[in-house]
Short mmCIF file of C-alpha atoms and ligand atoms in Angstrom, two decimals:
data_model
loop_
_atom_site.label_atom_id
_atom_site.label_comp_id
_atom_site.label_asym_id
_atom_site.label_seq_id
_atom_site.Cartn_x
_atom_site.Cartn_y
_atom_site.Cartn_z
CA MET A 66 -30.87 -39.84 7.98
CA GLU A 67 -32.58 -37.54 5.54
CA SER A 68 -31.35 -33.99 5.31
CA MET A 69 -32.69 -30.56 4.45
CA GLN A 70 -31.36 -27.11 3.62
CA ALA A 71 -31.43 -24.66 6.52
CA ALA A 72 -29.87 -21.33 7.51
CA VAL A 73 -27.86 -21.96 10.66
CA VAL A 74 -26.35 -19.49 13.13
CA GLU A 75 -23.04 -21.17 13.98
CA GLU A 76 -21.53 -18.20 15.79
CA LEU A 77 -23.28 -15.10 17.15
CA GLY A 78 -22.54 -12.09 14.96
CA ALA A 79 -21.27 -14.18 12.01
CA PRO A 80 -23.21 -14.63 8.75
CA LEU A 81 -25.61 -17.58 8.72
CA SER A 82 -24.48 -20.77 6.95
CA VAL A 83 -26.98 -22.20 4.47
CA LYS A 84 -26.24 -25.90 4.62
CA ASP A 85 -27.46 -29.47 4.85
CA THR A 86 -28.80 -30.38 8.29
CA PRO A 87 -30.74 -33.43 9.48
CA ILE A 88 -34.54 -33.35 9.22
CA PRO A 89 -35.74 -33.46 12.85
CA GLU A 90 -38.05 -36.19 14.13
CA PRO A 91 -41.22 -35.23 16.02
CA GLY A 92 -41.20 -36.27 19.67
CA PRO A 93 -44.33 -36.73 21.80
CA GLY A 94 -46.75 -33.80 21.34
CA GLU A 95 -44.80 -32.47 18.34
CA ALA A 96 -45.39 -32.35 14.58
CA LEU A 97 -43.00 -32.22 11.65
CA VAL A 98 -43.86 -29.43 9.17
CA ARG A 99 -42.64 -29.08 5.58
CA LEU A 100 -42.28 -25.32 5.22
CA VAL A 101 -43.73 -23.31 2.35
CA THR A 102 -42.77 -19.82 3.61
CA SER A 103 -41.25 -17.97 6.51
CA GLY A 104 -41.26 -14.29 7.31
CA VAL A 105 -38.01 -12.68 8.46
CA CYS A 106 -38.49 -10.65 11.64
CA HIS A 107 -36.00 -8.12 13.00
CA THR A 108 -35.89 -10.36 16.08
CA ASP A 109 -34.09 -12.93 13.91
CA VAL A 110 -31.35 -10.32 13.40
CA HIS A 111 -31.16 -9.69 17.16
CA ALA A 112 -31.00 -13.50 17.66
CA ALA A 113 -28.21 -14.04 15.16
CA HIS A 114 -26.24 -11.16 16.61
CA GLY A 115 -26.75 -12.10 20.25
CA ASP A 116 -28.11 -8.58 20.92
CA TRP A 117 -30.05 -9.36 24.10
CA PRO A 118 -29.07 -10.24 27.69
CA VAL A 119 -30.49 -13.79 27.33
CA LYS A 120 -28.63 -15.21 24.31
CA PRO A 121 -29.47 -18.21 22.14
CA THR A 122 -26.92 -21.03 21.98
CA PRO A 123 -25.41 -21.78 18.56
CA PRO A 124 -25.82 -23.76 16.45
CA PHE A 125 -29.49 -22.88 15.93
CA ILE A 126 -31.94 -22.16 13.10
CA PRO A 127 -33.82 -18.81 13.47
CA GLY A 128 -37.31 -18.05 12.14
CA HIS A 129 -40.69 -17.76 13.88
CA GLU A 130 -43.10 -16.80 11.09
CA GLY A 131 -43.04 -20.21 9.33
CA VAL A 132 -46.02 -21.61 7.44
CA GLY A 133 -46.18 -25.18 6.15
CA GLU A 134 -47.89 -28.51 5.92
CA VAL A 135 -47.87 -31.13 8.66
CA VAL A 136 -46.12 -34.24 7.27
CA ALA A 137 -45.78 -36.34 10.44
CA VAL A 138 -47.05 -36.20 14.02
CA GLY A 139 -45.46 -37.54 17.18
CA GLU A 140 -47.04 -39.63 19.89
CA GLY A 141 -50.17 -38.26 21.53
CA VAL A 142 -50.93 -35.54 18.97
CA THR A 143 -54.68 -35.30 18.41
CA ASN A 144 -55.44 -31.64 17.59
CA ILE A 145 -53.61 -31.51 14.23
CA LYS A 146 -53.08 -34.14 11.54
CA VAL A 147 -50.99 -34.80 8.45
CA GLY A 148 -52.03 -32.41 5.67
CA ASP A 149 -53.04 -29.51 7.97
CA MET A 150 -51.43 -26.11 7.38
CA VAL A 151 -49.83 -24.72 10.55
CA GLY A 152 -47.39 -22.04 11.60
CA ASN A 153 -44.73 -21.75 14.28
CA ALA A 154 -44.58 -18.78 16.59
CA TRP A 155 -42.21 -17.06 18.98
CA LEU A 156 -44.26 -18.69 21.80
CA TRP A 157 -43.26 -22.20 20.69
CA SER A 158 -44.50 -23.73 23.93
CA ALA A 159 -45.20 -22.84 27.57
CA CYS A 160 -45.57 -24.97 30.70
CA GLY A 161 -49.37 -24.67 30.91
CA VAL A 162 -49.45 -24.96 34.70
CA CYS A 163 -47.67 -21.93 36.21
CA GLU A 164 -49.42 -18.83 37.57
CA TYR A 165 -48.89 -16.96 34.26
CA CYS A 166 -50.16 -19.83 32.13
CA ARG A 167 -53.16 -20.32 34.42
CA THR A 168 -54.14 -16.63 34.30
CA GLY A 169 -54.03 -16.07 30.55
CA TRP A 170 -50.47 -14.71 30.49
CA GLU A 171 -48.69 -17.71 28.93
CA THR A 172 -46.46 -15.20 27.09
CA LEU A 173 -44.82 -14.53 30.47
CA CYS A 174 -44.26 -18.21 31.35
CA GLU A 175 -40.76 -18.72 32.69
CA GLN A 176 -40.60 -22.21 31.18
CA GLN A 177 -41.53 -21.04 27.64
CA GLN A 178 -39.59 -22.12 24.60
CA ASN A 179 -39.14 -19.66 21.75
CA GLY A 180 -39.24 -20.57 18.03
CA GLY A 181 -35.99 -19.80 16.25
CA TYR A 182 -34.29 -18.95 19.54
CA SER A 183 -34.33 -21.68 22.21
CA VAL A 184 -35.66 -24.26 19.71
CA ASN A 185 -34.96 -24.41 15.98
CA GLY A 186 -37.20 -22.29 13.78
CA SER A 187 -38.46 -21.85 10.25
CA PHE A 188 -35.37 -20.85 8.20
CA GLY A 189 -35.18 -24.33 6.67
CA GLN A 190 -37.21 -26.78 4.62
CA TYR A 191 -38.65 -28.48 7.73
CA MET A 192 -39.34 -27.54 11.33
CA LEU A 193 -40.91 -29.01 14.43
CA VAL A 194 -43.87 -27.42 16.18
CA ASN A 195 -45.42 -28.19 19.51
CA ALA A 196 -48.90 -29.25 18.38
CA ALA A 197 -50.67 -27.53 21.28
CA TYR A 198 -49.02 -24.15 20.50
CA ALA A 199 -48.82 -24.21 16.69
CA ALA A 200 -50.91 -21.62 14.86
CA LEU A 201 -53.69 -23.02 12.69
CA ILE A 202 -53.65 -21.55 9.19
CA PRO A 203 -57.17 -21.09 7.80
CA PRO A 204 -58.02 -22.92 4.57
CA GLY A 205 -57.31 -20.85 1.45
CA ALA A 206 -54.94 -18.44 3.20
CA ASP A 207 -52.02 -17.25 1.05
CA PRO A 208 -48.91 -18.74 2.76
CA VAL A 209 -46.81 -15.74 1.72
CA GLU A 210 -49.22 -13.06 2.98
CA ILE A 211 -50.17 -14.78 6.22
CA ALA A 212 -46.59 -15.47 7.36
CA PRO A 213 -46.05 -11.96 8.85
CA ILE A 214 -49.26 -12.33 10.89
CA LEU A 215 -47.58 -15.08 12.96
CA CYS A 216 -45.22 -12.67 14.72
CA ALA A 217 -45.62 -9.09 13.45
CA GLY A 218 -49.43 -9.35 13.33
CA VAL A 219 -50.08 -11.02 16.67
CA THR A 220 -47.47 -8.81 18.44
CA VAL A 221 -48.93 -5.48 17.34
CA TYR A 222 -52.52 -6.67 17.73
CA LYS A 223 -51.77 -7.54 21.36
CA GLY A 224 -49.81 -4.31 21.80
CA LEU A 225 -52.76 -2.28 20.52
CA LYS A 226 -55.14 -4.12 22.86
CA VAL A 227 -53.04 -3.33 25.92
CA SER A 228 -52.68 0.30 24.81
CA GLU A 229 -56.30 0.63 25.96
CA VAL A 230 -56.97 3.08 23.13
CA ARG A 231 -60.71 3.20 22.38
CA PRO A 232 -62.31 3.52 18.94
CA GLY A 233 -62.06 7.13 17.76
CA GLN A 234 -59.00 7.89 19.92
CA TRP A 235 -55.45 8.44 18.66
CA ILE A 236 -52.71 5.83 18.59
CA ALA A 237 -49.22 6.93 17.61
CA ILE A 238 -47.23 4.13 15.98
CA SER A 239 -43.49 4.70 16.04
CA GLY A 240 -41.59 2.52 13.52
CA ILE A 241 -43.41 1.53 10.33
CA GLY A 242 -41.40 -1.58 9.46
CA GLY A 243 -42.54 -5.22 9.48
CA LEU A 244 -44.46 -4.76 12.74
CA GLY A 245 -45.49 -1.16 12.29
CA HIS A 246 -46.99 -1.40 8.82
CA VAL A 247 -49.41 -4.09 9.98
CA ALA A 248 -49.98 -2.18 13.23
CA VAL A 249 -51.42 0.72 11.19
CA GLN A 250 -53.85 -1.75 9.57
CA TYR A 251 -54.88 -3.45 12.83
CA ALA A 252 -55.34 -0.07 14.52
CA ARG A 253 -57.62 1.13 11.71
CA ALA A 254 -59.57 -2.15 11.82
CA MET A 255 -59.95 -1.61 15.59
CA GLY A 256 -61.42 1.86 15.00
CA MET A 257 -58.41 3.89 16.12
CA ARG A 258 -57.07 7.06 14.50
CA VAL A 259 -53.41 6.64 13.52
CA ALA A 260 -50.37 8.90 13.64
CA ALA A 261 -47.27 7.22 12.18
CA ILE A 262 -43.64 8.04 12.91
CA ASP A 263 -40.57 6.74 11.07
CA VAL A 264 -37.32 8.02 9.64
CA THR A 265 -37.85 7.29 5.94
CA GLU A 266 -40.41 8.81 3.56
CA ASP A 267 -41.36 5.55 1.79
CA LYS A 268 -42.39 3.99 5.13
CA LEU A 269 -44.51 7.02 5.96
CA ALA A 270 -46.08 6.83 2.51
CA LEU A 271 -46.96 3.18 3.22
CA ALA A 272 -48.55 4.23 6.53
CA ARG A 273 -50.68 6.85 4.72
CA GLU A 274 -51.73 4.22 2.18
CA TYR A 275 -52.99 2.09 5.09
CA GLY A 276 -54.95 4.93 6.64
CA ALA A 277 -52.61 6.94 8.87
CA GLU A 278 -54.03 10.48 9.09
CA VAL A 279 -50.84 12.10 10.43
CA THR A 280 -47.25 11.16 9.59
CA VAL A 281 -44.03 12.51 11.07
CA ASN A 282 -40.46 12.03 9.88
CA ALA A 283 -38.44 11.90 13.11
CA LEU A 284 -35.32 13.06 11.26
CA GLU A 285 -37.03 16.25 10.07
CA GLU A 286 -39.05 17.36 13.10
CA ASP A 287 -39.28 16.43 16.75
CA PRO A 288 -42.05 13.80 16.75
CA ALA A 289 -43.18 14.69 20.28
CA ASP A 290 -43.56 18.42 19.48
CA ALA A 291 -45.25 17.53 16.21
CA LEU A 292 -47.84 15.25 17.82
CA GLN A 293 -48.57 17.61 20.69
CA GLU A 294 -49.16 20.38 18.16
CA LYS A 295 -51.12 18.40 15.57
CA ILE A 296 -53.32 16.14 17.70
CA GLY A 297 -52.76 17.30 21.30
CA GLY A 298 -50.77 14.15 22.03
CA ALA A 299 -51.81 10.54 21.47
CA HIS A 300 -54.07 8.54 23.80
CA GLY A 301 -51.76 5.58 23.23
CA VAL A 302 -48.31 5.07 21.70
CA LEU A 303 -47.04 1.80 20.24
CA VAL A 304 -43.27 1.65 19.75
CA THR A 305 -42.00 -0.87 17.20
CA ALA A 306 -38.91 1.14 16.25
CA VAL A 307 -35.49 -0.47 16.35
CA HIS A 308 -33.73 2.67 17.61
CA ARG A 309 -33.41 3.61 21.28
CA SER A 310 -34.12 7.29 20.64
CA ALA A 311 -37.72 6.42 19.71
CA PHE A 312 -38.48 5.21 23.26
CA GLY A 313 -37.91 8.49 25.09
CA GLN A 314 -39.70 10.38 22.32
CA ALA A 315 -42.68 8.00 22.64
CA ILE A 316 -43.25 9.03 26.25
CA ALA A 317 -43.38 12.67 25.18
CA MET A 318 -45.84 11.87 22.37
CA ALA A 319 -48.55 10.77 24.78
CA ARG A 320 -51.32 12.97 26.05
CA ARG A 321 -52.07 13.11 29.80
CA GLY A 322 -53.30 9.78 31.15
CA GLY A 323 -51.96 7.98 28.06
CA THR A 324 -50.43 4.53 27.75
CA ILE A 325 -47.12 3.84 26.03
CA VAL A 326 -46.56 0.28 24.85
CA PHE A 327 -43.09 -0.95 23.96
CA ASN A 328 -42.83 -3.74 21.33
CA GLY A 329 -39.46 -2.86 19.83
CA LEU A 330 -36.37 -4.48 21.35
CA PRO A 331 -33.23 -2.62 20.34
CA PRO A 332 -30.35 -3.51 22.70
CA GLY A 333 -29.65 -1.03 25.50
CA ASP A 334 -31.51 1.43 27.73
CA PHE A 335 -32.83 4.99 27.53
CA PRO A 336 -33.39 7.80 30.05
CA ALA A 337 -37.03 8.32 31.09
CA PRO A 338 -38.44 11.63 32.45
CA ILE A 339 -39.77 10.88 35.96
CA PHE A 340 -41.51 14.28 36.34
CA ASP A 341 -43.55 13.87 33.12
CA ILE A 342 -44.50 10.26 33.82
CA VAL A 343 -45.77 11.16 37.29
CA LEU A 344 -47.49 14.48 36.57
CA LYS A 345 -49.11 13.31 33.34
CA GLY A 346 -50.21 10.04 34.94
CA LEU A 347 -48.67 7.97 32.15
CA THR A 348 -48.61 4.19 31.95
CA ILE A 349 -45.60 2.54 30.31
CA ARG A 350 -45.78 -1.16 29.58
CA GLY A 351 -43.85 -3.75 27.67
CA SER A 352 -45.72 -6.22 25.49
CA ILE A 353 -44.35 -9.49 24.16
CA VAL A 354 -45.98 -11.30 21.22
CA GLY A 355 -49.43 -12.70 22.12
CA THR A 356 -51.12 -15.73 23.57
CA ARG A 357 -52.61 -18.53 21.46
CA GLN A 358 -55.97 -16.80 21.75
CA ASP A 359 -54.45 -13.49 20.58
CA MET A 360 -53.04 -15.46 17.63
CA VAL A 361 -56.48 -16.88 16.75
CA GLU A 362 -57.92 -13.34 16.84
CA ALA A 363 -55.03 -11.77 14.88
CA ILE A 364 -55.39 -14.46 12.16
CA ASP A 365 -59.15 -13.91 12.13
CA PHE A 366 -58.67 -10.19 11.29
CA TYR A 367 -56.47 -11.35 8.37
CA ASP A 368 -58.92 -14.03 7.31
CA ARG A 369 -61.75 -11.46 7.15
CA GLY A 370 -59.70 -9.46 4.63
CA LEU A 371 -58.90 -6.55 7.00
CA ILE A 372 -55.08 -6.93 6.97
CA HIS A 373 -52.82 -7.01 3.92
CA PRO A 374 -49.14 -7.25 4.78
CA LYS A 375 -46.79 -5.83 2.15
CA VAL A 376 -44.58 -8.75 1.28
CA ALA A 377 -41.60 -9.40 -1.00
CA THR A 378 -40.45 -13.00 -1.50
CA ARG A 379 -36.79 -14.15 -1.43
CA GLU A 380 -34.93 -17.44 -1.32
CA LEU A 381 -33.27 -19.04 1.67
CA GLY A 382 -29.84 -18.54 0.07
CA GLU A 383 -30.36 -14.77 0.28
CA ILE A 384 -30.91 -14.73 4.04
CA ASN A 385 -27.70 -12.82 4.91
CA ALA A 386 -28.53 -10.10 2.37
CA VAL A 387 -32.07 -9.87 3.81
CA MET A 388 -30.70 -9.49 7.36
CA ASP A 389 -28.34 -6.70 6.18
CA GLU A 390 -31.25 -4.91 4.53
CA LEU A 391 -33.33 -5.13 7.74
CA LEU A 392 -30.43 -3.72 9.72
CA ALA A 393 -30.09 -0.85 7.24
CA GLY A 394 -33.84 -0.09 7.44
CA GLN A 395 -34.22 -0.90 3.73
CA VAL A 396 -37.09 -3.42 3.95
CA ASP A 397 -40.55 -2.01 3.16
CA GLY A 398 -43.12 -4.26 4.85
CA ARG A 399 -41.89 -7.82 5.34
CA VAL A 400 -39.51 -10.10 3.48
CA VAL A 401 -40.89 -13.67 3.26
CA LEU A 402 -38.68 -16.61 2.34
CA GLN A 403 -40.32 -19.02 -0.09
CA TYR A 404 -39.11 -22.63 -0.17
P1 NAD H 295 -38.11 -3.62 10.98
O1 NAD H 295 -36.66 -3.49 10.76
O2 NAD H 295 -38.95 -4.22 9.89
O3 NAD H 295 -38.77 -2.20 11.33
C1 NAD H 295 -38.19 -1.28 12.21
C2 NAD H 295 -38.66 0.12 11.81
O4 NAD H 295 -38.16 1.08 12.76
C3 NAD H 295 -38.13 0.54 10.43
O5 NAD H 295 -39.19 0.96 9.62
C4 NAD H 295 -37.20 1.70 10.78
O6 NAD H 295 -37.13 2.69 9.72
C5 NAD H 295 -37.86 2.25 12.03
N1 NAD H 295 -37.03 3.16 12.83
C6 NAD H 295 -35.69 3.10 13.05
N2 NAD H 295 -35.32 4.14 13.83
C7 NAD H 295 -36.43 4.84 14.14
C8 NAD H 295 -36.70 5.97 14.92
N3 NAD H 295 -35.74 6.60 15.57
N4 NAD H 295 -38.00 6.39 15.04
C9 NAD H 295 -39.01 5.74 14.39
N5 NAD H 295 -38.79 4.64 13.63
C10 NAD H 295 -37.52 4.21 13.51
O7 NAD H 295 -38.28 -4.48 12.33
P2 NAD H 295 -39.55 -5.31 12.88
O8 NAD H 295 -39.44 -6.73 12.37
O9 NAD H 295 -40.74 -4.52 12.65
O10 NAD H 295 -39.20 -5.40 14.43
C11 NAD H 295 -39.14 -4.18 15.19
C12 NAD H 295 -38.64 -4.45 16.60
O11 NAD H 295 -39.64 -5.17 17.32
C13 NAD H 295 -37.37 -5.28 16.69
O12 NAD H 295 -36.55 -4.78 17.73
C14 NAD H 295 -37.89 -6.67 17.06
O13 NAD H 295 -36.96 -7.48 17.73
C15 NAD H 295 -39.05 -6.29 17.96
N6 NAD H 295 -40.09 -7.33 18.10
C16 NAD H 295 -40.68 -7.44 19.29
C17 NAD H 295 -41.71 -8.33 19.48
C18 NAD H 295 -42.42 -8.41 20.80
O14 NAD H 295 -43.15 -9.38 21.03
N7 NAD H 295 -42.28 -7.44 21.69
C19 NAD H 295 -42.11 -9.18 18.43
C20 NAD H 295 -41.50 -9.01 17.19
C21 NAD H 295 -40.48 -8.07 17.03
ZN1 ZN H 296 -40.77 -11.76 15.45
ZN1 ZN H 297 -46.15 -21.52 32.41
#
């Protein structure tokens, strides 16, 4: 059996092992992809650490922002062919027949498989995709730049849609990391006015570069007080931060009638103010990645030149260092592995 190099989680919380593993064979409906790049999402850190109530089962290969070329297809695959460029996604597959799948909410399917979590992902030289759920990479796209669209891009694009913020209204984006820095760009492209909140100056500078009109360092001033004072509160708030404290603050950043969307997934809970939520008529909703149609739309924004992720390339052998940097909040934009 032929083998490939991959970064494998052998034990939750332990460093990943970069080692030889067998190249998988595509089953019915699947395709084998030779990877060119893969973004590293903070979710991969949560996966490797077993941070969430539903844990992945080692050994597994993380990664759900992989871009590569189809080199073989399994039985029954007709929508993609050898030579096509495709990407994997967190929504690796869904059942297609349940109530959620039928009503355009396949991201809520209880039978879904998740790339780099319940099925092996893109931290290796090859990966499998489910042909019906793989993202189609437009011709000419830069495989390094487009990788972060596959999770960060589609997730914040969907999050911004469900914030119900209209063009000309304010969205507050809390956390300007991999997700947040593209969120600023999508929000601007969607006609929203942006206030950005983070805890480091370089991330806020990045947000300003992408068009944020107001920036707040949450370590220096109370972001809720600051936003109420500067803009009268935001019509919508998108939380991509990896710290629990940002979630309570987000509720207080909204103006009356506003919607607060949670994308970030730090482990744990936070106290929420019942009185404010009720009297201000707030809506609080979670939002998880996006559907295949959201992916097509998110990629289309990129393809039209409206989104430019800030990317730095690294090698697979550096994956543990990259994960440590993400955990320490030291990554500006997205790190993309290049094979
Ligand atoms: P990242 O590490 O690149 O960015 C996180 C950002 O949060 C950093 O810029 C950090 O400085 C900032 N931050 C930390 N504490 C903060 C605070 N108190 N206030 C404001 N900002 C703060 O991570 P990422 O890849 O952008 O992922 C962010 C989170 O979103 C992770 O928890 C990840 O698992 C989750 N995620 C969710 C979905 C989804 O579908 N809901 C999809 C992808 C990622
Ligand atoms: Zn992700
Ligand atoms: Zn389903």
